[in-house]
Short mmCIF file of C-alpha atoms in Angstrom, two decimals:
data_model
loop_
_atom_site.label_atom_id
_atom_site.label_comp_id
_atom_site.label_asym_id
_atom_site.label_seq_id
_atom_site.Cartn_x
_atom_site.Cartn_y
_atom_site.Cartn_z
CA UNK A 275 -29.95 -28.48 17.05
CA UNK A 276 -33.57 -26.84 17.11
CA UNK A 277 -35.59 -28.08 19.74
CA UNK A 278 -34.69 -30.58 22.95
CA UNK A 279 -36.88 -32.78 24.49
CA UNK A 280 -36.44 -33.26 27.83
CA UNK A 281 -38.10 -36.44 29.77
CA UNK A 282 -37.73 -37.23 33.42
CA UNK A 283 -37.66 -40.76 34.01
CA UNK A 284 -38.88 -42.77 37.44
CA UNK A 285 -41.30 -45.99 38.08
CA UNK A 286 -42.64 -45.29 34.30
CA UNK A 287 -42.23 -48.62 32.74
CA UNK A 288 -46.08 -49.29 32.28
CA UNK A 289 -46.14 -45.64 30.15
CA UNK A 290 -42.85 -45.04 28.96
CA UNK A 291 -42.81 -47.02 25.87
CA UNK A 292 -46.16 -45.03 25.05
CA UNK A 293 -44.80 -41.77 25.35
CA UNK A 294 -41.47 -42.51 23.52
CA UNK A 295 -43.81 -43.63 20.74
CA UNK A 296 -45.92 -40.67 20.24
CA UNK A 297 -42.22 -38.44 19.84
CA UNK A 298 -40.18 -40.89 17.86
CA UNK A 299 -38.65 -40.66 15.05
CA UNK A 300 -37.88 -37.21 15.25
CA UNK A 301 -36.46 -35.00 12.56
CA UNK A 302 -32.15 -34.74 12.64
CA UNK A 303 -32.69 -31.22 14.52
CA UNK A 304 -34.47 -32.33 17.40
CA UNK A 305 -32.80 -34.51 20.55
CA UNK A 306 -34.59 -36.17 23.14
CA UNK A 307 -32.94 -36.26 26.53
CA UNK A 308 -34.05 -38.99 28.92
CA UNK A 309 -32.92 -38.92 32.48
CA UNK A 310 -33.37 -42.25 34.48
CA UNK A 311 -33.40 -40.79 37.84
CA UNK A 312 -32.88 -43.93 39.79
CA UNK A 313 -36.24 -45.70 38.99
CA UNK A 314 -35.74 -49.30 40.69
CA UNK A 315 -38.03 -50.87 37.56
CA UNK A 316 -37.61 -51.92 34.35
CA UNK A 317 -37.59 -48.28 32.70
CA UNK A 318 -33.75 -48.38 32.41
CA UNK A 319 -33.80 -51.19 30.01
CA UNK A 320 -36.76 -49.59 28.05
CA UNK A 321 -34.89 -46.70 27.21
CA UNK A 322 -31.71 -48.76 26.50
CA UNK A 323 -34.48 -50.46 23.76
CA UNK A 324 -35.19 -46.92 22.03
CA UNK A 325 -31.71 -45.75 22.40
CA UNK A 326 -30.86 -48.49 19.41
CA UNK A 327 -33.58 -48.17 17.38
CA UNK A 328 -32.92 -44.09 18.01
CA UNK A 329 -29.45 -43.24 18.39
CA UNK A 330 -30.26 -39.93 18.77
CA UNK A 331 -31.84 -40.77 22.28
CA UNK A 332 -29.61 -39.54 24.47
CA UNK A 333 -29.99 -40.95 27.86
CA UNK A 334 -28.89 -39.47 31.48
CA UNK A 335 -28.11 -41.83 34.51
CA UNK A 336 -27.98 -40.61 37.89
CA UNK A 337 -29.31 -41.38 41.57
CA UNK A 338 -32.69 -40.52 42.42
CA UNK A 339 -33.43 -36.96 43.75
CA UNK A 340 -36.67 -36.12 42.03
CA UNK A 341 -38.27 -34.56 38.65
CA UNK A 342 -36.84 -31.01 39.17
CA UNK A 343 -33.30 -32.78 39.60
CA UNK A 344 -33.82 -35.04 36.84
CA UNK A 345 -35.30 -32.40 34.71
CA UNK A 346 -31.73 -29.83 35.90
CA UNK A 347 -29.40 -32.48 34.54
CA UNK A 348 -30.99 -32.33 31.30
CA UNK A 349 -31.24 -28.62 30.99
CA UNK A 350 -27.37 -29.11 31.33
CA UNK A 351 -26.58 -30.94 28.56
CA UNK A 352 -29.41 -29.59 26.27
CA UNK A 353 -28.26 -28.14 22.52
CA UNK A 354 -31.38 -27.62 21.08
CA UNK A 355 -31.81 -23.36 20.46
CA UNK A 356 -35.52 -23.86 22.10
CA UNK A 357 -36.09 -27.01 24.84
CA UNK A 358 -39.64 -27.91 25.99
CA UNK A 359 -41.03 -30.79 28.04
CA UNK A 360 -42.89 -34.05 28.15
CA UNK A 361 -43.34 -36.54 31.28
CA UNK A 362 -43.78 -40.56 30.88
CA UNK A 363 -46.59 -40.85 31.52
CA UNK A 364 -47.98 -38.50 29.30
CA UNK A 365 -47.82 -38.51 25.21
CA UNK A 366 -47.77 -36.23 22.87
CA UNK A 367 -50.82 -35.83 19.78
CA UNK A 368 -49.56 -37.65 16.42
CA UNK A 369 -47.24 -35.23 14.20
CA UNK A 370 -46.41 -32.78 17.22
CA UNK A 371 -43.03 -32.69 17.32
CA UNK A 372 -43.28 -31.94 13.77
CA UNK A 373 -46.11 -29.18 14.55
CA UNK A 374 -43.93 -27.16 17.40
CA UNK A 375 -40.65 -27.29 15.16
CA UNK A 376 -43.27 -25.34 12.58
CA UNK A 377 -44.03 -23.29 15.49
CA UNK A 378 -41.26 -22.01 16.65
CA UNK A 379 -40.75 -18.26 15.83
CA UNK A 380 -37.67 -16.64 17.25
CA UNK A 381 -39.46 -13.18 17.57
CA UNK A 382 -41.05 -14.47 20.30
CA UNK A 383 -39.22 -15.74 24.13
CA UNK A 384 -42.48 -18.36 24.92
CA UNK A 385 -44.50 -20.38 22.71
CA UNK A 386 -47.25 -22.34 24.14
CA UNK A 387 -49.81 -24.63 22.84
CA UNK A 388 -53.36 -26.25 24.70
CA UNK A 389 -53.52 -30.06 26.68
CA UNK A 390 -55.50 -32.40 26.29
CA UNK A 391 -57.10 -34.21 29.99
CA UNK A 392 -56.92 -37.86 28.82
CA UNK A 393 -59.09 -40.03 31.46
CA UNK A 394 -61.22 -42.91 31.74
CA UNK A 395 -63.08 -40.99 34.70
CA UNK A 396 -64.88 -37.90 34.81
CA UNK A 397 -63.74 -36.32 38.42
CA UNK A 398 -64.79 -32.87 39.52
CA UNK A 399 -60.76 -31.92 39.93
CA UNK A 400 -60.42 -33.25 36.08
CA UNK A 401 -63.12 -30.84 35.18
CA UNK A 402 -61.27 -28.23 36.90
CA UNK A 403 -57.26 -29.25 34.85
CA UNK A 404 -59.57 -29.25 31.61
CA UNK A 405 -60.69 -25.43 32.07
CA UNK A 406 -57.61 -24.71 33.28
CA UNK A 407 -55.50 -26.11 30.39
CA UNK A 408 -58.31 -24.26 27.98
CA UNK A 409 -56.72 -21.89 25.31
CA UNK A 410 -57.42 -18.72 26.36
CA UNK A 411 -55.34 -16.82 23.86
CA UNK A 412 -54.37 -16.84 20.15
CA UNK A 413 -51.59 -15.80 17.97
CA UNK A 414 -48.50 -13.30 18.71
CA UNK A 415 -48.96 -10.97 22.03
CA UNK A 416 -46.81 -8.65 24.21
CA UNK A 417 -45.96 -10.30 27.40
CA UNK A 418 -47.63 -8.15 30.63
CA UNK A 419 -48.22 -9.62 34.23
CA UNK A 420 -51.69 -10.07 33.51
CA UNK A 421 -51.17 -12.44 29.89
CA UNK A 422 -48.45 -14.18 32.19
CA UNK A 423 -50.62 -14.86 34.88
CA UNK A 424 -53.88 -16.39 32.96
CA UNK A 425 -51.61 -18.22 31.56
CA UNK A 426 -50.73 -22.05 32.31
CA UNK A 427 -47.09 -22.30 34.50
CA UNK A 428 -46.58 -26.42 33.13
CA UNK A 429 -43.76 -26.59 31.12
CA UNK A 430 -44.80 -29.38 28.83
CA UNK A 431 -47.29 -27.35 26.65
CA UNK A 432 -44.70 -24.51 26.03
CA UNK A 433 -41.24 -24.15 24.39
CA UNK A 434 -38.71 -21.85 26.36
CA UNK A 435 -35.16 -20.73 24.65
CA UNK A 436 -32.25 -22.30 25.98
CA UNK A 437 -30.25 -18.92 26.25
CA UNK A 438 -32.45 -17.73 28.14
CA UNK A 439 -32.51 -20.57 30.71
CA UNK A 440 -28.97 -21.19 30.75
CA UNK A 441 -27.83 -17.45 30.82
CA UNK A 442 -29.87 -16.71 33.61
CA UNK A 443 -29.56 -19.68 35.48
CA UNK A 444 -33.11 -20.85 35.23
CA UNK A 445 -33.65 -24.26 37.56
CA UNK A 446 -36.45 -26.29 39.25
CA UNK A 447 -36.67 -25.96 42.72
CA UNK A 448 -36.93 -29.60 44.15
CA UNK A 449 -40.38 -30.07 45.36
CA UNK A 450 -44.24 -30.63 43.81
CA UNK A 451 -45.64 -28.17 41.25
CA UNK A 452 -41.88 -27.28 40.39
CA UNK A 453 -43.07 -25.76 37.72
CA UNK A 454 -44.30 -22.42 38.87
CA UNK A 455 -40.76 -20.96 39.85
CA UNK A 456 -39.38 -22.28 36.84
CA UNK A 457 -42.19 -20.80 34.82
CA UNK A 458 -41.68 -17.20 36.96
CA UNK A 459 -38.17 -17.34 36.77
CA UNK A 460 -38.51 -17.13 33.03
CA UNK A 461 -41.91 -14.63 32.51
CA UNK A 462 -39.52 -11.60 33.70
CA UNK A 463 -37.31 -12.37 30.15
CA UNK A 464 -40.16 -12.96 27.69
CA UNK A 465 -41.28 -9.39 25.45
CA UNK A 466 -43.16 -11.54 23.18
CA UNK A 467 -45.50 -14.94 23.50
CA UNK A 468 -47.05 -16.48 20.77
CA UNK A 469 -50.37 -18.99 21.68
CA UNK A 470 -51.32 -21.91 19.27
CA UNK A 471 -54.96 -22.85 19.34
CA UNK A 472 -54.45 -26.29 18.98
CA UNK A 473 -53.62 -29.26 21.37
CA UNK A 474 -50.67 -30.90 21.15
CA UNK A 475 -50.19 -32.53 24.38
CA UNK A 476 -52.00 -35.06 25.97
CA UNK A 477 -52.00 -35.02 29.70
CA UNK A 478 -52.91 -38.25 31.36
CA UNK A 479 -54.83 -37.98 34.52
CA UNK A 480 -55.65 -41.05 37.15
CA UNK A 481 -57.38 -40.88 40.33
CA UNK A 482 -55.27 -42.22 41.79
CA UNK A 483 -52.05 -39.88 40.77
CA UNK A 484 -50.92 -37.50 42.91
CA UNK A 485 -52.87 -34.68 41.90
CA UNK A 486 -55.87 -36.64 42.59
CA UNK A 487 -54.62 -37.78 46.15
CA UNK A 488 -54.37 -33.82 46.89
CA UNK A 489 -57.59 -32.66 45.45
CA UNK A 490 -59.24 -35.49 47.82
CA UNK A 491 -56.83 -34.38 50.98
CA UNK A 492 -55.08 -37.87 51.23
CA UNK A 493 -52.26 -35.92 51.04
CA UNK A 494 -50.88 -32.24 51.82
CA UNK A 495 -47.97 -30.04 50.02
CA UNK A 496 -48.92 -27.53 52.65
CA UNK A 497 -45.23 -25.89 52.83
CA UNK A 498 -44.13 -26.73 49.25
CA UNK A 499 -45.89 -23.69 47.50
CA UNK A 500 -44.15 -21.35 49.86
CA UNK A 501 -40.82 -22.87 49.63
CA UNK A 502 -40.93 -22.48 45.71
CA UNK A 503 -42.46 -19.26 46.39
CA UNK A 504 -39.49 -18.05 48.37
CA UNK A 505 -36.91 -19.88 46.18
CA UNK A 506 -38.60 -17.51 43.35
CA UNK A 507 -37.98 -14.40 45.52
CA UNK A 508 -34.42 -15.42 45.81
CA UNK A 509 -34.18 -15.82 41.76
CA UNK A 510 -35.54 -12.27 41.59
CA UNK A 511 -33.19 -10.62 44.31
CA UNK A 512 -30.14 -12.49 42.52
CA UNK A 513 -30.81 -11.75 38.68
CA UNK A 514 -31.48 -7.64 39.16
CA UNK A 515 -35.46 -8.28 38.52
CA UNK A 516 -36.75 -7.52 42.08
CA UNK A 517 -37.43 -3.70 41.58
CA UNK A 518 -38.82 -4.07 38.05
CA UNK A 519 -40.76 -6.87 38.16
CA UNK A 520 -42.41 -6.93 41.63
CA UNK A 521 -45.76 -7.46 39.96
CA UNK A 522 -44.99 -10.63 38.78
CA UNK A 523 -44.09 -11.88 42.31
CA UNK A 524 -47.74 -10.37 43.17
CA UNK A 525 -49.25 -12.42 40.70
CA UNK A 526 -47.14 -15.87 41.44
CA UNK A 527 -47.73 -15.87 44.82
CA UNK A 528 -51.67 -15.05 44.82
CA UNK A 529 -51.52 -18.25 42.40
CA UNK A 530 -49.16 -20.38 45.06
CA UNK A 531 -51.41 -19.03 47.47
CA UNK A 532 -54.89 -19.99 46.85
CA UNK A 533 -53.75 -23.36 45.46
CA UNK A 534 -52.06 -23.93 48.72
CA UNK A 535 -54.67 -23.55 50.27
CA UNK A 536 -57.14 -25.26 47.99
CA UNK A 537 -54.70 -28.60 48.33
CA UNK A 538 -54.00 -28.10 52.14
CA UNK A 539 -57.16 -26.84 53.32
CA UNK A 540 -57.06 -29.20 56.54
CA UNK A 541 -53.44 -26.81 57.36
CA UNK A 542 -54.59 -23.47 56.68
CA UNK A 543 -52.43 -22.10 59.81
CA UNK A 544 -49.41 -23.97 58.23
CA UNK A 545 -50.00 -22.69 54.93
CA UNK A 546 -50.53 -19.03 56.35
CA UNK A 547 -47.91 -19.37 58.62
CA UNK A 548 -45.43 -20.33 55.70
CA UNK A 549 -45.87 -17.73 53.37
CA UNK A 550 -45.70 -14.89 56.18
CA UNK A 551 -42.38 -16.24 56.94
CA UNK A 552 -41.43 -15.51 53.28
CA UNK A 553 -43.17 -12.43 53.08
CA UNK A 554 -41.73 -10.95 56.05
CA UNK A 555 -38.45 -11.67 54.90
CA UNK A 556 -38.56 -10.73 51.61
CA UNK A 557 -39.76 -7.23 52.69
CA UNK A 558 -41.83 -5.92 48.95
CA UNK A 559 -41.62 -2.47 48.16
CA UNK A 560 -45.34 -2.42 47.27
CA UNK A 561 -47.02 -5.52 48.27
CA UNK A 562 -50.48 -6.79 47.24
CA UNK A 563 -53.81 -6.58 49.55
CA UNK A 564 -53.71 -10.26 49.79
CA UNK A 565 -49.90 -10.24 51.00
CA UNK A 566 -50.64 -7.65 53.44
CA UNK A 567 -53.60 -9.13 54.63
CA UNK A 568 -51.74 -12.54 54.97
CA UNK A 569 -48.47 -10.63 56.74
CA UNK A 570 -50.04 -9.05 59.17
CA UNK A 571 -51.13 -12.76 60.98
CA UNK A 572 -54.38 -11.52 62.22
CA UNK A 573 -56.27 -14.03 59.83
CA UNK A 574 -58.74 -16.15 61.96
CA UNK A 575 -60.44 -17.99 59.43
CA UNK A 576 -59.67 -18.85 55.57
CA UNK A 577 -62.75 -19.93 53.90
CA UNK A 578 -62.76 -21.21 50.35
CA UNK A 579 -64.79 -19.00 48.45
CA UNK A 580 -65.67 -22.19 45.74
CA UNK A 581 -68.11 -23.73 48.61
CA UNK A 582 -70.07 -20.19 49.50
CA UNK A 583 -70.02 -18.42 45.73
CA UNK A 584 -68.91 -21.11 43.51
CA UNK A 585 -66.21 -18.96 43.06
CA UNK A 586 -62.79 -20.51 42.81
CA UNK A 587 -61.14 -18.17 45.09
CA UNK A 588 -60.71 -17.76 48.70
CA UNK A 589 -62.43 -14.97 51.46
CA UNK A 590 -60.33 -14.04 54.57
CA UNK A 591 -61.85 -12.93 57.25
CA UNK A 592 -60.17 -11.08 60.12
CA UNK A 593 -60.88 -10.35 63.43
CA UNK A 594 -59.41 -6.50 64.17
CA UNK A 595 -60.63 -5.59 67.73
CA UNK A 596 -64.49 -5.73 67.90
CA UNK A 597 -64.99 -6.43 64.07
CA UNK A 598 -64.52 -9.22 61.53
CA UNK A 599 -63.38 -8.18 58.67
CA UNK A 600 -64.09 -10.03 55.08
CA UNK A 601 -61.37 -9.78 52.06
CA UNK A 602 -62.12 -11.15 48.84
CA UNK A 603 -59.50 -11.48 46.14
CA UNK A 604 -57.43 -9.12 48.97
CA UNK A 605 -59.49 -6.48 48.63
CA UNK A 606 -61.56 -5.56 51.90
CA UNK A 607 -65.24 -6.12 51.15
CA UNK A 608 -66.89 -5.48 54.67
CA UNK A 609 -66.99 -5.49 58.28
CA UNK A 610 -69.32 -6.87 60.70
CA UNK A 611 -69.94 -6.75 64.73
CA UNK A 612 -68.21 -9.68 66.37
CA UNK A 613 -70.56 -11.62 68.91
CA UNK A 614 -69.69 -11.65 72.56
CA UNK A 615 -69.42 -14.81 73.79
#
């Protein structure tokens, strides 16, 4: 078996048939793996549609306990030598699966290809996922921190080898935006990535998803980033990588960080508060600016750098004894006098 597609399943019955759709039929080497993770609609029956006009559908039952669960039990039973993602109520481009299996180049550990934003609306925040999911790269490079961490952590636009995963004990950690410790858990094993400059994927987007819900504030993840964040420092500490690959912990959590922040900017004290915790007990060798600055608790005021610079990052600002102190990026930029009240 070459590739496995894995697809979490829940409340998708207006999109699933869709997405099946844009993978089916797939050539004798590939297997799709659907996991019906308790949905309470009509998906079940959907699937049970596909599975006879597709044998090769295999499909996974089990109670609900969210998309990194769902996604875990498939990982499980995958046989394909390279496994990559797709969610219901997204599709892939006409002739991908064909295009990846063309892809796939066993020189390399990670293989990743662009998205598409498919939306009737035109939202700041869908500006933002387009230049975000933008190609940045092209062809076959050497994996460094820096190429890792300009580079997109979704799992549905790449293709990861199942060794890999399943030798190391790769997982999702149960929560939203599981896919930045899965994606970190994996970057420490990958020497070579190739980039294809073409878009395969087509990521629907709806104001009212969640993503859209947290852009507007309706909602807050505020301690989700920093539980995946310290689930990842776990992974590290476990697997013989936390020495070596320190920078890449540097780099995931200034990404957690500021996108914390940016999602839960009505709980910035939370948010703070969190990743110290973490921090503190994960005790770095040689930690970042930014994770000293945020360790050390002294941070008054987090101020997102998008609204003064239109810059996407964030300033901290510090009160140390009769000064405030402004970081940018974590680096210290200046002081100034505090007023007397």
């Amino acid at each position: 078996m070459r590739l496995s597609i894995i697809i979490p399943v829940y409340k998708s019955q207006e999109t699933l048939a869709a997405c099946l759709d844009s993978i089916f039929p797939v050539p004798a080497d590939v297997e799709v793996i659907c996991v019906d993770d308790g949905s309470p609609d009509d998906s079940i029956s959907i699937l049970q549609q596909y599975q006879q006009k597709y044998p090769t559908l295999q499909i996974i039952r089990q109670q609900n306990g969210g998309i990194a669960s769902a996604r875990n039990a498939a990982l499980g039973k995958a046989r394909g030598e390279w496994i990559t993602f797709c969610d219901p109520d997204d599709t892939l481009v006409p002739g991908a699966v064909e295009k990846i299996l063309q892809a796939l180049d066993n020189s390399c550990e990670l293989i990743c290809w662009g998205a598409n934003i498919v939306s009737e609306q035109d939202l700041e925040w869908m500006r933002t996922a387009k230049s975000y999911h933008r190609i940045k790269q092209e062809g076959k490079k050497t994996a460094t921190p820096a190429l890792l961490g300009e580079t997109t952590v979704t799992v549905w636009n790449k293709a990861f080898k199942r060794t890999i995963i399943q030798n190391n004990q790769i997982v999702f950690t149960q929560g939203l935006f599981e896919d930045n410790g899965f994606y970190w858990s994996y970057a420490p094993y990958v020497k070579q990535m190739l980039f294809i400059n073409e878009y395969w994927y087509n990521y629907v987007q709806r104001d009212s998803s969640v993503f859209g819900k947290l852009y507007r504030g309706d909602i807050s993840y505020a301690g989700n980033f920093a539980r995946v964040f310290g689930a990842l420092v776990d992974f590290y500490k476990k697997h013989a990588l936390w020495k070596e690959y320190q920078p890449y912990l540097q780099i995931a959590f200034k990404q957690m960080f500021f996108l914390s922040l940016k999602l839960s900017h009505k709980q910035t004290a939370q948010t703070c508060g969190d990743f110290r915790a973490v921090l503190t007990s994960a005790k770095f060798d040689h930690p970042s600016a930014l994770m000293t600055e945020v360790q050390r608790g002294k941070t008054i005021q987090l101020v997102n750098g998008e609204i003064l610079t239109g810059w996407k990052w964030v300033f901290c600002l510090t009160n140390i004894k009769d000064y405030k102190h402004v970081f940018l990026f974590g680096h210290h930029i200046c002081q100034f006098k505090r007023r007397k009240k």
